[in-house]
Coordinates of C-alpha atoms and ligand atoms in Angstrom, one line a residue:
M93 CA -86.9 54.0 -268.0
P94 CA -86.0 50.4 -267.0
S95 CA -88.7 48.1 -268.2
G96 CA -89.6 47.0 -264.6
L97 CA -90.7 50.5 -263.8
D98 CA -92.6 51.0 -267.0
A99 CA -96.2 51.8 -266.0
T100 CA -97.6 51.1 -269.5
P101 CA -97.5 47.3 -270.2
R102 CA -96.3 46.5 -273.7
A103 CA -99.0 46.0 -276.4
P104 CA -99.6 42.4 -277.2
A105 CA -98.3 40.9 -280.4
Y106 CA -100.3 39.9 -283.5
T107 CA -99.3 36.3 -284.2
P108 CA -100.7 33.6 -286.5
E109 CA -102.4 32.1 -283.5
V110 CA -104.0 35.4 -282.6
A111 CA -105.1 35.9 -286.2
A112 CA -106.8 32.4 -286.1
R113 CA -108.5 33.0 -282.8
T114 CA -109.9 36.4 -283.9
A115 CA -110.8 35.6 -287.5
H116 CA -114.5 35.1 -286.7
L117 CA -114.7 38.5 -285.2
Y118 CA -113.1 40.2 -288.1
E119 CA -115.9 38.6 -290.2
R120 CA -118.4 40.5 -288.2
V121 CA -116.7 44.0 -288.5
K122 CA -114.9 43.8 -291.8
G123 CA -117.5 46.4 -293.3
V124 CA -116.6 49.0 -290.7
I125 CA -113.0 48.4 -289.7
P126 CA -110.4 48.6 -292.4
E127 CA -108.1 45.5 -292.8
P128 CA -104.8 47.3 -292.1
E129 CA -106.2 48.4 -288.7
W130 CA -107.3 44.9 -287.6
P131 CA -104.0 43.4 -286.4
V132 CA -103.6 46.0 -283.6
H133 CA -107.2 45.6 -282.5
A134 CA -107.0 41.7 -282.7
A135 CA -103.9 41.5 -280.5
E136 CA -105.7 43.6 -277.9
I137 CA -108.9 41.7 -278.2
D138 CA -107.2 38.4 -277.8
A139 CA -105.3 39.5 -274.6
I140 CA -108.6 41.0 -273.2
Q141 CA -110.4 37.6 -273.8
R142 CA -107.8 35.8 -271.9
L143 CA -107.7 38.3 -269.0
K144 CA -111.6 38.1 -268.7
R145 CA -111.4 34.4 -268.2
E146 CA -108.6 34.7 -265.6
R147 CA -110.4 37.4 -263.7
N148 CA -113.9 36.0 -264.1
A149 CA -114.8 39.5 -265.6
V150 CA -117.5 40.7 -268.0
V151 CA -117.3 43.8 -270.2
L152 CA -120.5 45.8 -270.3
A153 CA -120.4 48.1 -273.4
H154 CA -122.7 50.9 -274.2
N155 CA -124.1 51.2 -277.8
Y156 CA -121.7 54.2 -278.4
Q157 CA -118.5 52.3 -277.9
T158 CA -116.3 51.8 -281.0
P159 CA -116.9 48.6 -283.1
E160 CA -113.7 46.9 -281.9
I161 CA -115.0 47.1 -278.3
F162 CA -118.7 46.6 -279.1
H163 CA -118.2 43.5 -281.3
G164 CA -114.7 42.5 -280.2
V165 CA -114.8 42.2 -276.4
A166 CA -118.2 43.1 -275.0
D167 CA -120.2 40.4 -273.2
I168 CA -123.2 42.5 -272.9
V169 CA -124.2 45.5 -275.0
G170 CA -127.1 47.9 -274.8
D171 CA -128.6 51.2 -273.7
S172 CA -128.3 52.6 -270.1
L173 CA -131.4 50.6 -269.0
A174 CA -130.2 47.3 -270.3
L175 CA -126.7 47.7 -268.9
A176 CA -128.2 48.6 -265.5
R177 CA -130.3 45.4 -265.5
Q178 CA -127.4 43.3 -266.6
A179 CA -125.1 44.8 -264.0
A180 CA -127.5 43.6 -261.4
A181 CA -127.8 40.1 -262.9
T182 CA -124.2 39.1 -263.7
E183 CA -122.4 36.5 -261.7
A184 CA -118.9 37.7 -262.6
D185 CA -116.5 38.9 -259.9
V186 CA -115.4 41.9 -262.0
I187 CA -117.3 44.3 -264.2
V188 CA -115.5 46.4 -266.8
Q189 CA -117.6 49.4 -267.8
A190 CA -117.0 50.3 -271.4
G191 CA -119.0 53.5 -271.1
V192 CA -119.0 56.7 -269.1
H193 CA -118.6 57.3 -265.4
F194 CA -122.2 57.5 -264.4
M195 CA -122.8 54.0 -266.0
A196 CA -120.0 52.5 -263.9
E197 CA -121.5 54.1 -260.9
T198 CA -124.9 52.6 -261.6
S199 CA -123.3 49.2 -262.0
K200 CA -121.5 49.6 -258.7
L201 CA -124.8 50.7 -257.0
L202 CA -126.5 47.5 -258.3
S203 CA -123.5 45.2 -257.6
P204 CA -121.8 46.7 -254.5
E205 CA -120.0 43.4 -253.7
K206 CA -118.3 43.3 -257.2
R207 CA -115.2 45.1 -258.4
V208 CA -116.5 47.6 -261.0
L209 CA -113.7 49.1 -263.2
I210 CA -113.9 52.2 -265.4
P211 CA -110.9 52.1 -267.8
D212 CA -110.8 55.9 -267.8
P213 CA -112.5 57.7 -264.9
R214 CA -112.4 61.0 -266.8
A215 CA -115.0 59.6 -269.1
G216 CA -117.7 62.0 -267.9
C217 CA -121.0 63.4 -269.4
S218 CA -122.2 66.9 -270.0
L219 CA -125.6 66.1 -268.5
A220 CA -124.2 64.5 -265.4
S221 CA -121.9 67.5 -264.7
S222 CA -124.7 70.0 -265.3
I223 CA -126.2 69.4 -261.8
G224 CA -125.1 68.7 -258.3
A225 CA -126.8 67.4 -255.1
E226 CA -127.2 71.0 -253.8
D227 CA -129.2 72.0 -256.9
V228 CA -131.6 69.2 -256.3
R229 CA -132.1 70.2 -252.7
R230 CA -132.9 73.8 -253.9
L231 CA -135.4 72.5 -256.4
R232 CA -137.1 70.5 -253.7
E233 CA -137.4 73.5 -251.4
R234 CA -139.0 75.5 -254.3
Y235 CA -141.4 72.7 -255.4
P236 CA -142.0 70.7 -252.2
D237 CA -145.0 68.8 -253.6
A238 CA -143.1 67.5 -256.7
P239 CA -141.1 64.2 -256.6
V240 CA -137.7 64.2 -258.2
V241 CA -137.1 62.0 -261.3
S242 CA -133.5 62.0 -262.3
Y243 CA -132.1 60.7 -265.6
V244 CA -129.5 57.9 -265.0
N245 CA -127.0 60.4 -266.7
T246 CA -126.3 61.9 -263.2
S247 CA -123.9 61.3 -260.4
A248 CA -124.6 59.0 -257.5
A249 CA -124.8 62.2 -255.3
V250 CA -127.7 63.5 -257.4
K251 CA -129.4 60.1 -257.5
A252 CA -129.2 60.0 -253.7
E253 CA -131.3 63.1 -253.6
S254 CA -133.9 61.7 -256.0
D255 CA -137.0 59.8 -255.6
I256 CA -136.5 57.6 -258.7
C257 CA -134.4 57.4 -261.8
C258 CA -135.3 57.0 -265.4
T259 CA -133.6 56.4 -268.8
S260 CA -134.5 57.5 -272.2
G261 CA -136.2 54.2 -272.7
N262 CA -138.6 54.5 -269.8
A263 CA -139.0 58.2 -268.9
V264 CA -142.7 58.5 -269.6
Q265 CA -143.7 55.4 -267.7
V266 CA -141.5 56.3 -264.8
V267 CA -143.1 59.9 -264.6
E268 CA -146.6 58.5 -264.8
S269 CA -145.9 55.8 -262.2
L270 CA -145.6 58.3 -259.5
G271 CA -149.3 59.5 -259.6
A272 CA -148.1 63.1 -259.0
R273 CA -149.7 66.2 -260.6
R274 CA -146.2 67.6 -261.3
V275 CA -142.6 66.2 -261.1
I276 CA -139.1 67.7 -261.2
F277 CA -137.4 66.0 -264.1
L278 CA -133.6 66.6 -264.4
P279 CA -131.2 67.4 -265.8
D280 CA -131.8 67.1 -269.6
Q281 CA -134.1 70.0 -270.7
Y282 CA -134.7 68.3 -274.1
L283 CA -135.7 64.9 -272.7
A284 CA -137.9 66.8 -270.3
H285 CA -139.5 68.6 -273.2
Y286 CA -140.1 65.4 -275.0
V287 CA -141.7 63.7 -272.0
A288 CA -143.9 66.7 -271.4
L289 CA -145.3 66.3 -274.9
Q290 CA -146.5 62.8 -274.0
T291 CA -148.0 63.1 -270.6
D292 CA -150.5 65.3 -268.7
V293 CA -148.1 65.5 -265.7
E294 CA -146.5 68.9 -265.4
I295 CA -142.8 68.7 -265.9
I296 CA -140.4 71.1 -264.1
S297 CA -137.1 70.9 -265.9
W298 CA -133.4 71.8 -265.5
Q299 CA -131.2 73.4 -268.1
G300 CA -128.8 70.5 -268.8
Q301 CA -128.0 69.3 -272.3
C302 CA -126.0 66.6 -274.0
E303 CA -123.1 68.2 -275.8
V304 CA -123.4 65.6 -278.6
H305 CA -127.1 65.7 -279.3
E306 CA -127.6 69.4 -278.9
R307 CA -125.5 70.0 -282.0
F308 CA -128.1 68.5 -284.4
T309 CA -130.6 70.9 -285.9
G310 CA -134.0 70.4 -287.7
A311 CA -132.7 72.3 -290.7
E312 CA -129.8 69.8 -291.0
L313 CA -132.2 66.8 -291.1
E314 CA -134.3 68.5 -293.8
A315 CA -131.2 69.0 -295.8
Y316 CA -130.4 65.3 -295.5
R317 CA -133.9 64.4 -296.6
R318 CA -133.5 66.6 -299.7
Q319 CA -130.2 64.9 -300.5
F320 CA -131.2 61.2 -299.9
D321 CA -134.6 59.9 -300.9
E322 CA -136.4 57.1 -298.8
L323 CA -134.4 58.3 -295.7
A324 CA -135.6 57.0 -292.4
V325 CA -134.7 59.6 -289.7
I326 CA -134.4 58.2 -286.2
A327 CA -133.5 60.4 -283.3
H328 CA -132.4 60.1 -279.7
P329 CA -134.7 62.1 -277.3
E330 CA -131.7 64.1 -276.0
C331 CA -131.9 66.0 -279.3
P332 CA -133.5 69.6 -279.4
P333 CA -137.3 69.8 -280.1
D334 CA -137.0 70.8 -283.8
V335 CA -134.9 67.7 -284.4
L336 CA -137.4 65.4 -282.7
A337 CA -140.2 67.1 -284.7
A338 CA -138.4 66.3 -288.0
A339 CA -137.7 62.6 -287.1
D340 CA -139.7 59.6 -288.2
Y341 CA -139.1 57.8 -284.9
V342 CA -137.7 58.7 -281.5
G343 CA -136.2 56.2 -279.0
S344 CA -133.4 55.2 -276.6
T345 CA -130.3 53.8 -278.3
A346 CA -131.6 50.3 -277.9
Q347 CA -135.0 51.3 -279.3
M348 CA -133.3 52.9 -282.3
I349 CA -131.3 49.8 -283.0
R350 CA -134.5 47.6 -282.8
F351 CA -136.2 50.0 -285.3
V352 CA -133.4 49.4 -287.9
E353 CA -133.1 45.7 -287.3
E354 CA -136.9 45.0 -287.5
R355 CA -137.9 47.4 -290.3
R356 CA -134.7 47.3 -292.3
P357 CA -135.2 50.7 -294.1
R358 CA -133.3 51.2 -297.4
R359 CA -131.5 54.2 -295.9
V360 CA -131.3 55.4 -292.4
L361 CA -129.9 58.4 -290.5
L362 CA -129.4 57.7 -286.8
V363 CA -129.4 61.1 -285.1
T364 CA -127.1 60.2 -282.3
E365 CA -123.4 59.5 -281.4
C366 CA -121.9 58.2 -284.6
S367 CA -120.2 55.0 -283.5
M368 CA -123.6 53.4 -283.1
S369 CA -124.1 53.5 -286.9
D370 CA -120.9 51.4 -287.3
N371 CA -122.1 48.9 -284.6
V372 CA -125.5 48.5 -286.2
A373 CA -124.3 48.6 -289.8
A374 CA -122.1 45.5 -289.2
G375 CA -125.2 43.4 -288.7
V376 CA -127.5 44.9 -291.5
P377 CA -125.3 45.2 -294.6
E378 CA -128.3 45.8 -296.8
V379 CA -129.2 49.1 -295.0
E380 CA -127.4 52.2 -296.1
F381 CA -126.4 54.5 -293.3
V382 CA -126.1 58.3 -293.8
R383 CA -123.6 59.4 -291.1
P384 CA -123.2 62.9 -289.7
C385 CA -120.4 62.2 -287.3
N386 CA -121.0 63.6 -283.8
L387 CA -118.7 61.8 -281.4
C388 CA -119.0 61.7 -277.7
P389 CA -115.5 62.6 -276.4
H390 CA -116.2 61.0 -273.1
M391 CA -117.3 57.6 -274.6
K392 CA -114.2 57.8 -276.8
R393 CA -111.9 57.7 -273.8
I394 CA -112.6 54.1 -273.5
T395 CA -110.1 52.1 -275.7
L396 CA -109.0 48.5 -276.0
P397 CA -105.6 49.2 -274.4
G398 CA -107.5 50.9 -271.5
I399 CA -109.7 47.9 -271.0
R400 CA -106.7 45.6 -271.1
R401 CA -104.8 47.7 -268.5
A402 CA -107.9 47.8 -266.2
L403 CA -108.1 44.0 -266.3
E404 CA -104.4 43.6 -265.7
T405 CA -104.3 46.0 -262.8
L406 CA -107.9 45.6 -261.5
A407 CA -108.0 49.4 -261.4
P408 CA -109.3 52.2 -261.6
A409 CA -112.2 50.8 -259.5
V410 CA -115.4 52.8 -258.7
E411 CA -116.1 53.4 -255.0
I412 CA -119.2 55.1 -253.6
P413 CA -119.5 55.9 -249.8
P414 CA -121.9 53.3 -248.5
A415 CA -124.5 55.7 -246.9
L416 CA -124.7 57.7 -250.2
A417 CA -124.8 54.5 -252.2
A418 CA -127.8 53.2 -250.2
R419 CA -129.8 56.3 -251.0
A420 CA -128.8 56.3 -254.7
R421 CA -129.5 52.6 -255.0
R422 CA -133.1 53.1 -253.8
A423 CA -133.8 55.5 -256.7
V424 CA -132.3 53.1 -259.3
E425 CA -134.1 50.0 -257.9
R426 CA -137.3 51.9 -257.8
M427 CA -137.0 52.5 -261.6
L428 CA -136.2 48.9 -262.2
A429 CA -139.4 47.9 -260.3
V430 CA -141.5 50.1 -262.7
V431 CA -140.0 48.9 -266.0
Ligands
LIG558 P1 -129.4 55.4 -273.9 O1 -129.9 55.1 -272.5 O2 -130.5 55.7 -274.8 O3 -128.4 54.4 -274.4 O4 -128.6 56.9 -273.8 C1 -127.5 57.0 -273.0 C2 -126.7 58.2 -273.4 O5 -125.7 58.6 -272.8 C3 -127.2 58.9 -274.6 O6 -126.4 60.0 -274.9
LIG559 FE1 -123.4 62.2 -272.0 FE2 -124.2 63.0 -274.3 FE3 -121.9 61.6 -274.1 FE4 -124.4 60.4 -273.7 S1 -123.6 61.3 -275.6 S2 -122.6 60.2 -272.4 S3 -125.5 62.1 -272.8 S4 -122.3 63.6 -273.3

């Protein structure tokens, strides 16, 4: 194919200048990225940094992104709640969402005037795809007195049918803020179960699950505890109940990271998507990480070359029909007003 028609721009080169400009970043990740891999990442990182300046763009990266994205090009990192807040606050013209599609939609809802790019729109989520707007309408007909709380891991169409959103970091507060006797809580049945253990509000749940967290078992955690002494087991609330019962601490990805950074346990097992261990390990070299590796295939669709291409072409951009967006935005903003 003649080069002028080539849809995939050539990868940037690793030069001595690039090596010098990225050396400080390699210092940060040298414990988790092998040296022979660094030149390829560094050339992409350097090109992305330049494009971000040219486009007045920021990269919002979820805690599950790979270390070269998380430490190399992200301007803002965090859990779903932090990313939603930062999307609303940023003054950039362009947001690149290094995360999954529902996160990019949430950013677009909160920054409708900005261009929000998702480097690979196929980056979905098994929770978001487990429920549609029609399912929510049917639940409302069945339980007309119960407000609908939807996890942010849902499509804009589902958010538009909901009274309020929540994340793993604020679910209990959001449920209790409604003053209702019972609520419909969707779509994660395990997060719903976890919330129900901590509140007197009756929780009506849906049968969605995260395909990454549902794979962990309580028996597996007990086996790790037998193998490694002094092991702090920290789990995400999307895990099944037997896993949460076997954990020392349960929290959102940001709360899990805070636990490790503040308490600095000798050994830790983060029961969640495994890139997060690499990202946290880079900052706490004295903590030993035990790593069962469950990867989220959707999060892993986001790569440095994909981020670069998105910045070069300003596509693919997230678009949400304005009437739908207005209803979905209300549910997200209502959450942000609670916590
Ligand atoms: P957090 O909001 O805790 O980061 O979780 C998002 C997610 O997709 C977990 O699987
Ligand atoms: Fe969805 Fe699970 Fe992936 Fe999070 S880890 S984006 S909940 S599939």
